[in-house]
PDB file of C-alpha atoms in Angstrom:
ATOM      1  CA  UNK G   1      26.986  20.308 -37.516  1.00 64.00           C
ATOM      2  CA  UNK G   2      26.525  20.521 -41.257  1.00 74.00           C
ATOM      3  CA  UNK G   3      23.743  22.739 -42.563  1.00 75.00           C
ATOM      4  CA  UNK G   4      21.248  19.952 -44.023  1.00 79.00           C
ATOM      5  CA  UNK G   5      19.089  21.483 -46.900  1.00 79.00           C
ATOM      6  CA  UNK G   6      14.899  20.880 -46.484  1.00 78.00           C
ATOM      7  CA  UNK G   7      12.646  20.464 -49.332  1.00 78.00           C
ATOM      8  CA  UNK G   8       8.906  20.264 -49.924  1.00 74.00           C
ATOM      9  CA  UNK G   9       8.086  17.233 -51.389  1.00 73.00           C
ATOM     10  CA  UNK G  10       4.480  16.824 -51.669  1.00 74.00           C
ATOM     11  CA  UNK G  11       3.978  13.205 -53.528  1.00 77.00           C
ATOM     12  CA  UNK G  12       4.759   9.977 -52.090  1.00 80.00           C
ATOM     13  CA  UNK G  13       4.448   5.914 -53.642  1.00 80.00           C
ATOM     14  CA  UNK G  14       1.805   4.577 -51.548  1.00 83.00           C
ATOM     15  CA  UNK G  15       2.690   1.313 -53.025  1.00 79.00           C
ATOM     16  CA  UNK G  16       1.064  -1.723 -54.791  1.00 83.00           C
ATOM     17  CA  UNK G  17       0.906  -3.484 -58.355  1.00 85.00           C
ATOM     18  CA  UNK G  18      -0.907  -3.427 -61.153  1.00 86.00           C
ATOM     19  CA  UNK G  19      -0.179  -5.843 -64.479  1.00 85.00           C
ATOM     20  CA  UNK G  20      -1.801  -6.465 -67.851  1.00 84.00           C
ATOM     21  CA  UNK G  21      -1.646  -8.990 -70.423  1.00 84.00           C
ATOM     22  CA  UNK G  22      -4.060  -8.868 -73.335  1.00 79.00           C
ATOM     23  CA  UNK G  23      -3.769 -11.546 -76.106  1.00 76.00           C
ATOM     24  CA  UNK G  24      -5.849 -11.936 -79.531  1.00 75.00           C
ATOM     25  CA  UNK G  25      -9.751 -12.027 -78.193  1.00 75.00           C
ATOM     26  CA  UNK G  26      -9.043 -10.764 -74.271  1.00 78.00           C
ATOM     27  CA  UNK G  27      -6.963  -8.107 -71.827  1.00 81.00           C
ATOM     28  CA  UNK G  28      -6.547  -8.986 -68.442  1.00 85.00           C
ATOM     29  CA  UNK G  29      -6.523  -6.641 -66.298  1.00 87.00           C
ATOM     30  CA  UNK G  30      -5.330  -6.861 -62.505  1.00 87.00           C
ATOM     31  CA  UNK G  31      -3.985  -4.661 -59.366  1.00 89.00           C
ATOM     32  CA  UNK G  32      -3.777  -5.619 -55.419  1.00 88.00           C
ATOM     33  CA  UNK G  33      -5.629  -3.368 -53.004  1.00 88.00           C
ATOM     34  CA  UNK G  34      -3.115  -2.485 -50.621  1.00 87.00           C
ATOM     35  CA  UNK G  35      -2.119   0.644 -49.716  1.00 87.00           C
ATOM     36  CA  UNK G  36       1.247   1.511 -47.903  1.00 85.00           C
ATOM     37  CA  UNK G  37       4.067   4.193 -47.106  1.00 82.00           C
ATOM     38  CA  UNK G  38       7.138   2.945 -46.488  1.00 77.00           C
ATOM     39  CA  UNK G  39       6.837  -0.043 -43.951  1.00 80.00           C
ATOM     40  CA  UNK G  40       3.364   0.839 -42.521  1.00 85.00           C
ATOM     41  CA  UNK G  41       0.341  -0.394 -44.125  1.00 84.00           C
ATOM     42  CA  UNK G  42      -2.064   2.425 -44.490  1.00 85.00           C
ATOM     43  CA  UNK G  43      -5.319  -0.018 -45.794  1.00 88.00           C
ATOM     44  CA  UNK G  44      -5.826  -3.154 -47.466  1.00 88.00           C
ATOM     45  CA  UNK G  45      -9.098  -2.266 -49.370  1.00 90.00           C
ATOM     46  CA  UNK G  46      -8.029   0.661 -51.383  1.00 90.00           C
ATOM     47  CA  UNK G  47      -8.728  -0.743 -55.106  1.00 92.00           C
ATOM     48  CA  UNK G  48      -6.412   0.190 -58.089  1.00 92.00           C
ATOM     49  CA  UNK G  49      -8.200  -1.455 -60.917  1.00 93.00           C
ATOM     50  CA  UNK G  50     -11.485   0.960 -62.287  1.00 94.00           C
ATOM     51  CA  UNK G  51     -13.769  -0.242 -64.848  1.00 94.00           C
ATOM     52  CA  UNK G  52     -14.641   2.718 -67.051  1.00 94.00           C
ATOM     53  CA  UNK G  53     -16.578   1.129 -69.558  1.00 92.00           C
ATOM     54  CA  UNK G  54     -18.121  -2.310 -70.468  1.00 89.00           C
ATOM     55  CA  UNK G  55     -14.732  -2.597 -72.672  1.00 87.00           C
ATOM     56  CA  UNK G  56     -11.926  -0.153 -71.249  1.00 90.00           C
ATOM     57  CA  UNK G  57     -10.545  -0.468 -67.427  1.00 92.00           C
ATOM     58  CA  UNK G  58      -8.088   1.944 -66.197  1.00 93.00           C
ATOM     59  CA  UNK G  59      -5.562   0.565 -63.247  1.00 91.00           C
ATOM     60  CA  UNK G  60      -3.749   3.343 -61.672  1.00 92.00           C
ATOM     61  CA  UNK G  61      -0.567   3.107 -58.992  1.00 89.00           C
ATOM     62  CA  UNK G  62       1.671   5.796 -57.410  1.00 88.00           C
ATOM     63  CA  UNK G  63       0.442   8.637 -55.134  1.00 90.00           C
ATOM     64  CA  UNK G  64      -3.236   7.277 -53.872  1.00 91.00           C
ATOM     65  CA  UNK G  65      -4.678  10.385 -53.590  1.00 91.00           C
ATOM     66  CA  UNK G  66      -4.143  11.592 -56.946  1.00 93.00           C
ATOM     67  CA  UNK G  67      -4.769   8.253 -58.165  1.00 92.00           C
ATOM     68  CA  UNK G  68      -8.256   8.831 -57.172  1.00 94.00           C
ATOM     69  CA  UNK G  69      -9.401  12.241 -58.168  1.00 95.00           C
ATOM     70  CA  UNK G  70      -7.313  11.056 -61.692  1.00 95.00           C
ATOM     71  CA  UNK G  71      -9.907   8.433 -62.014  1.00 96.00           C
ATOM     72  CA  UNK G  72     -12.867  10.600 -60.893  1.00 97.00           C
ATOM     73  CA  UNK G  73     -12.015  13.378 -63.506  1.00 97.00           C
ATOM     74  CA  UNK G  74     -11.603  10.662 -66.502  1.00 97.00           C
ATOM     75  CA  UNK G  75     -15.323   8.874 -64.582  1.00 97.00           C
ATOM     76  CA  UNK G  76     -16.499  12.608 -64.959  1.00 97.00           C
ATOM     77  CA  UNK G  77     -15.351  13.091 -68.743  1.00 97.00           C
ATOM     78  CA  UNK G  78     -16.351   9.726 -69.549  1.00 97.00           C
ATOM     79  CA  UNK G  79     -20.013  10.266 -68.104  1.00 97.00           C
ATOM     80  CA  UNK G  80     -20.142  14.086 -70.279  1.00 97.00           C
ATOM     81  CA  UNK G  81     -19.301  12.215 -73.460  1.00 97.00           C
ATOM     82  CA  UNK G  82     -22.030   9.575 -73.032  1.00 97.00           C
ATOM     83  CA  UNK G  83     -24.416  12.327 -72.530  1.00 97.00           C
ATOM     84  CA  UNK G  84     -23.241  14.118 -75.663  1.00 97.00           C
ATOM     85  CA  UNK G  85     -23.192  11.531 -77.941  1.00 96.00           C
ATOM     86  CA  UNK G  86     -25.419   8.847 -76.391  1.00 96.00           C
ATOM     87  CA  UNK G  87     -23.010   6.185 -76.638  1.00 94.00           C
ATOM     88  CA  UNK G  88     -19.863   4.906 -74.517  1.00 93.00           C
ATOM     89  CA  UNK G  89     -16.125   6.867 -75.781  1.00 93.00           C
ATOM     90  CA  UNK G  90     -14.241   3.976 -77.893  1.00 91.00           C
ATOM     91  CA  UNK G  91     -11.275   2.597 -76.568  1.00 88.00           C
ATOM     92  CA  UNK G  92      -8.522   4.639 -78.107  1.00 87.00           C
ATOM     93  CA  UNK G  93     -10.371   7.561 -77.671  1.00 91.00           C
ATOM     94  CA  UNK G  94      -9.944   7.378 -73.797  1.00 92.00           C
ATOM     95  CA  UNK G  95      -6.275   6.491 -74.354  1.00 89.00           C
ATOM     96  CA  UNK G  96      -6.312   9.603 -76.063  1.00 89.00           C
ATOM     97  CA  UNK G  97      -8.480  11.303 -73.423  1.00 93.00           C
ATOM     98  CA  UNK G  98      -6.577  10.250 -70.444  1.00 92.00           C
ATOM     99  CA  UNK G  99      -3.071  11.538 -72.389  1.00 88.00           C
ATOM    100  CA  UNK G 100      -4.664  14.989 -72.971  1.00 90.00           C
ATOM    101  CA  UNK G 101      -5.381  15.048 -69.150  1.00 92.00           C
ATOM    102  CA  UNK G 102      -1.802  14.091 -68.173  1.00 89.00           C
ATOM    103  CA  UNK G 103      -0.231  16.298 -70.476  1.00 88.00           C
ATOM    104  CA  UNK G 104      -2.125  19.472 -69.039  1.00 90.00           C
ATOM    105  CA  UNK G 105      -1.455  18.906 -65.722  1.00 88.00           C
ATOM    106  CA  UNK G 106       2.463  18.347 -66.876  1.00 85.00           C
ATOM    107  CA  UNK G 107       4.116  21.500 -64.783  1.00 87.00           C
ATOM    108  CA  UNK G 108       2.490  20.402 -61.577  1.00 86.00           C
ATOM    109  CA  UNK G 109       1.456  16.390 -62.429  1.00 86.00           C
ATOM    110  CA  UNK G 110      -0.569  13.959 -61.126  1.00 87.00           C
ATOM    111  CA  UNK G 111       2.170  11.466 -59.336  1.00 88.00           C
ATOM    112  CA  UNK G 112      -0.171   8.076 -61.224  1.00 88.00           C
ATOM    113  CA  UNK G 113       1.022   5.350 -63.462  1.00 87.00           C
ATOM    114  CA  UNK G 114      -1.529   4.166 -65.451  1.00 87.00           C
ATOM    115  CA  UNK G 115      -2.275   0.891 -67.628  1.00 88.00           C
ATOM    116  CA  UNK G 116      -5.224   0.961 -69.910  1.00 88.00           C
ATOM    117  CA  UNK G 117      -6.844  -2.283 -71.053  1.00 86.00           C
ATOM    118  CA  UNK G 118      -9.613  -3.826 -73.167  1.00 86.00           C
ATOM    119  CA  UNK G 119     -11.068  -4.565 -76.139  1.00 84.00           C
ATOM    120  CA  UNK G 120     -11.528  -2.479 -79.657  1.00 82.00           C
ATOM    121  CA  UNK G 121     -13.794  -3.754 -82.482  1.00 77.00           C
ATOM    122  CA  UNK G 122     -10.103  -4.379 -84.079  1.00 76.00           C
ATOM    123  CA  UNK G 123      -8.634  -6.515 -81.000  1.00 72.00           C
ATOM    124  CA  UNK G 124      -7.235  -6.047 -77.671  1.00 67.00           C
ATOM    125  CA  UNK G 125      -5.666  -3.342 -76.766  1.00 73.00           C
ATOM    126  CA  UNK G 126      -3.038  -2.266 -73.731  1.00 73.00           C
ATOM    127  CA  UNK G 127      -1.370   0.978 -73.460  1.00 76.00           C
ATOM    128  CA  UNK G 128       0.991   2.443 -70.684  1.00 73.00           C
ATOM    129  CA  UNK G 129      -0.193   6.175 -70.471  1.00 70.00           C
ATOM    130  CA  UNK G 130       2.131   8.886 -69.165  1.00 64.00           C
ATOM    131  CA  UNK G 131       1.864  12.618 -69.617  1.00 58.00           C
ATOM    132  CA  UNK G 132       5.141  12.541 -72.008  1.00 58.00           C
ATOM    133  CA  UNK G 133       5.145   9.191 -73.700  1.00 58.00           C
ATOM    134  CA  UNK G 134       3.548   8.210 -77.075  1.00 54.00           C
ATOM    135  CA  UNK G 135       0.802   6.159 -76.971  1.00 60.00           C
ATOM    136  CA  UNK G 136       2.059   2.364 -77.773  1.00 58.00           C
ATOM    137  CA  UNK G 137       0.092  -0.583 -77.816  1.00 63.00           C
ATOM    138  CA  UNK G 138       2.124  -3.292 -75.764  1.00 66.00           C
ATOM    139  CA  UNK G 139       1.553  -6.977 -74.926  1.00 68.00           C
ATOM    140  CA  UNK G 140       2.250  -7.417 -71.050  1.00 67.00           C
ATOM    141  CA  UNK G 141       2.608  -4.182 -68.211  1.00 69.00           C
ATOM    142  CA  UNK G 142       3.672  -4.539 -65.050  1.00 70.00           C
ATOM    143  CA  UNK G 143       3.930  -1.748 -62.438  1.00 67.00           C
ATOM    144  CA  UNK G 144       4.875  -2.408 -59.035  1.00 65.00           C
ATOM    145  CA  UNK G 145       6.026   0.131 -56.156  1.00 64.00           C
ATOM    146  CA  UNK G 146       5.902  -0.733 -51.855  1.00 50.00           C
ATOM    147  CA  UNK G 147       8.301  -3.934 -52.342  1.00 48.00           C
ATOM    148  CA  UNK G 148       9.848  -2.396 -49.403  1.00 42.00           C
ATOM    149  CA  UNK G 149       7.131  -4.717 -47.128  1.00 43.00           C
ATOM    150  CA  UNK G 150       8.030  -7.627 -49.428  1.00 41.00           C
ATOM    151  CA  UNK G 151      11.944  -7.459 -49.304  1.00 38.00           C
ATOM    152  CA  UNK G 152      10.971  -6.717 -45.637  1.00 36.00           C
ATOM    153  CA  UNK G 153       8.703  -9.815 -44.818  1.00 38.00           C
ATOM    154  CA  UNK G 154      11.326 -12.273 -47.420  1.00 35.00           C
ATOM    155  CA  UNK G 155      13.966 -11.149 -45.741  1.00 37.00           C
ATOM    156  CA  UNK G 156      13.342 -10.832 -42.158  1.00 37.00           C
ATOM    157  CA  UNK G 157      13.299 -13.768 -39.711  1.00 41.00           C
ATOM    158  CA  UNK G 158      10.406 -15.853 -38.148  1.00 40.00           C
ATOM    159  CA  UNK G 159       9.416 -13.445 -34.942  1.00 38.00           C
ATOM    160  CA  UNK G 160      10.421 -15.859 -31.452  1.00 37.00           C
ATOM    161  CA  UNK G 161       6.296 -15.535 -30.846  1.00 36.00           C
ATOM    162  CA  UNK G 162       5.084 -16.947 -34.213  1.00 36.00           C
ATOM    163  CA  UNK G 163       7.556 -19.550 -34.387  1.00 39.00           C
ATOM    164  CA  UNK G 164       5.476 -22.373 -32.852  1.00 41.00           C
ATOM    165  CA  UNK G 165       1.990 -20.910 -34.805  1.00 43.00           C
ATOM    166  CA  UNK G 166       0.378 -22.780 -37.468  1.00 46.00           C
ATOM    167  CA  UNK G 167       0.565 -21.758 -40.901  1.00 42.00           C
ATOM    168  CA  UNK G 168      -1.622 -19.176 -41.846  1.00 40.00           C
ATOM    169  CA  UNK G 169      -5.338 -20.222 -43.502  1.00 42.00           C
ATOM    170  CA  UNK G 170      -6.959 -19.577 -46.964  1.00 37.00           C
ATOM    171  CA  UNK G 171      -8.844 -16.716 -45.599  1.00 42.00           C
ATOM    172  CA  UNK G 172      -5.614 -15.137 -43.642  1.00 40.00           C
ATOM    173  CA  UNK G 173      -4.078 -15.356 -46.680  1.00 35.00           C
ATOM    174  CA  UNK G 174      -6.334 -13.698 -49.316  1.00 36.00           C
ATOM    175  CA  UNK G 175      -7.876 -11.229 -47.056  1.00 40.00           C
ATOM    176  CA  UNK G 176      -3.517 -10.266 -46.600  1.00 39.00           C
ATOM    177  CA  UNK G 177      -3.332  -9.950 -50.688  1.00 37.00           C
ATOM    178  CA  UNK G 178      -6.970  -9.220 -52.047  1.00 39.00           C
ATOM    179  CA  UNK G 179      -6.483  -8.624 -55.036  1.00 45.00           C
ATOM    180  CA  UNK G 180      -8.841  -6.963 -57.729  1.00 50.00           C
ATOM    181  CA  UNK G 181      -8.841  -8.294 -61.385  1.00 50.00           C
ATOM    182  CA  UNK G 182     -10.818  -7.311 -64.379  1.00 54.00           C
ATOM    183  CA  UNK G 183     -11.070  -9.989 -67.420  1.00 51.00           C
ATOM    184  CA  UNK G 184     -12.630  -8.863 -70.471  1.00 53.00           C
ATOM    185  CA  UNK G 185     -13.025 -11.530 -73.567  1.00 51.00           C
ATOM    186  CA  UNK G 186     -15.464 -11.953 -76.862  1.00 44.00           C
TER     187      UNK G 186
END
């Protein structure tokens, strides 16, 4: 038997997708809440779509758990900057803000993709933020990781027991998908 090397791997794509389109007066800004590893669905209510201020929402998607303490630290910034200055951080300041934070943690990083929408005094604005990537202004973002249970559920067969079931209601439906979505407009 071959000797089969092991390796530590401590991240994993809990799965999900998160989009944004912003246009001249508006960003859209919109991620399902579905959480999964591989094949198994680990929740359906785990949100990826934050609103960070009355004009700027962060949606994050990769590894949930650093997901979350990513969007508590920039909650946590964002809250010591109001208190500073008495007034919310501008838009492309927190672009700025949340690039700072990637870059620092870039020897050991947090395993997040992030899309950062909303609206400046000058316009909309959309930015994909990684540690190592200049900040660009973009159009349309999607991200999407878990289309293993997609592929999966397009791919497979009707199960013998569902085949004489009735299709599946409203309800069944978007309580399955649940989506989150943030619009912001003028």
């Amino acid at each position: 038997m071959p000797h089969q090397e092991r390796r530590f791997n401590p991240y994993t794509e809990n799965g999900g997708t998160i989009l944004a389109i912003a246009g001249q007066d508006f960003a859209v800004i919109a991620g399902d809440t579905r959480q999964s590893e591989g094949y198994n669905i680990q929740t359906r209510y785990a949100p990826k779509v934050f609103r960070l201020t009355d004009k700027a929402v962060l949606a994050v998607n990769g590894f949930a758990a650093d997901g979350n303490m990513f969007v508590q630290k920039v909650q946590q910034r964002l809250e010591w900057y109001h208190h500073a200055h008495n007034k919310e951080m501008p838009l492309r300041a927190i672009a700025r803000l949340i690039q700072t934070m990637l870059y620092a943690k870039r020897f050991f990083p947090y395993y997040v993709y992030n899309i950062l929408g909303g609206i400046e005094e000058d316009g909309e604005f959309l930015s994909q933020l990684h540690s190592l990537q200049l900040l660009v202004p973009r159009v349309f973002i999607v991200l999407q990781f878990g289309f293993h249970i997609s592929i999966l559920s397009l791919a497979s067969p009707k199960p013998a027991a569902l085949a004489n079931s009735s299709r599946p209601t409203h309800n069944e439906i978007s309580r399955s998908i649940s989506p989150r979505m943030y619009a912001l407009g003028t």
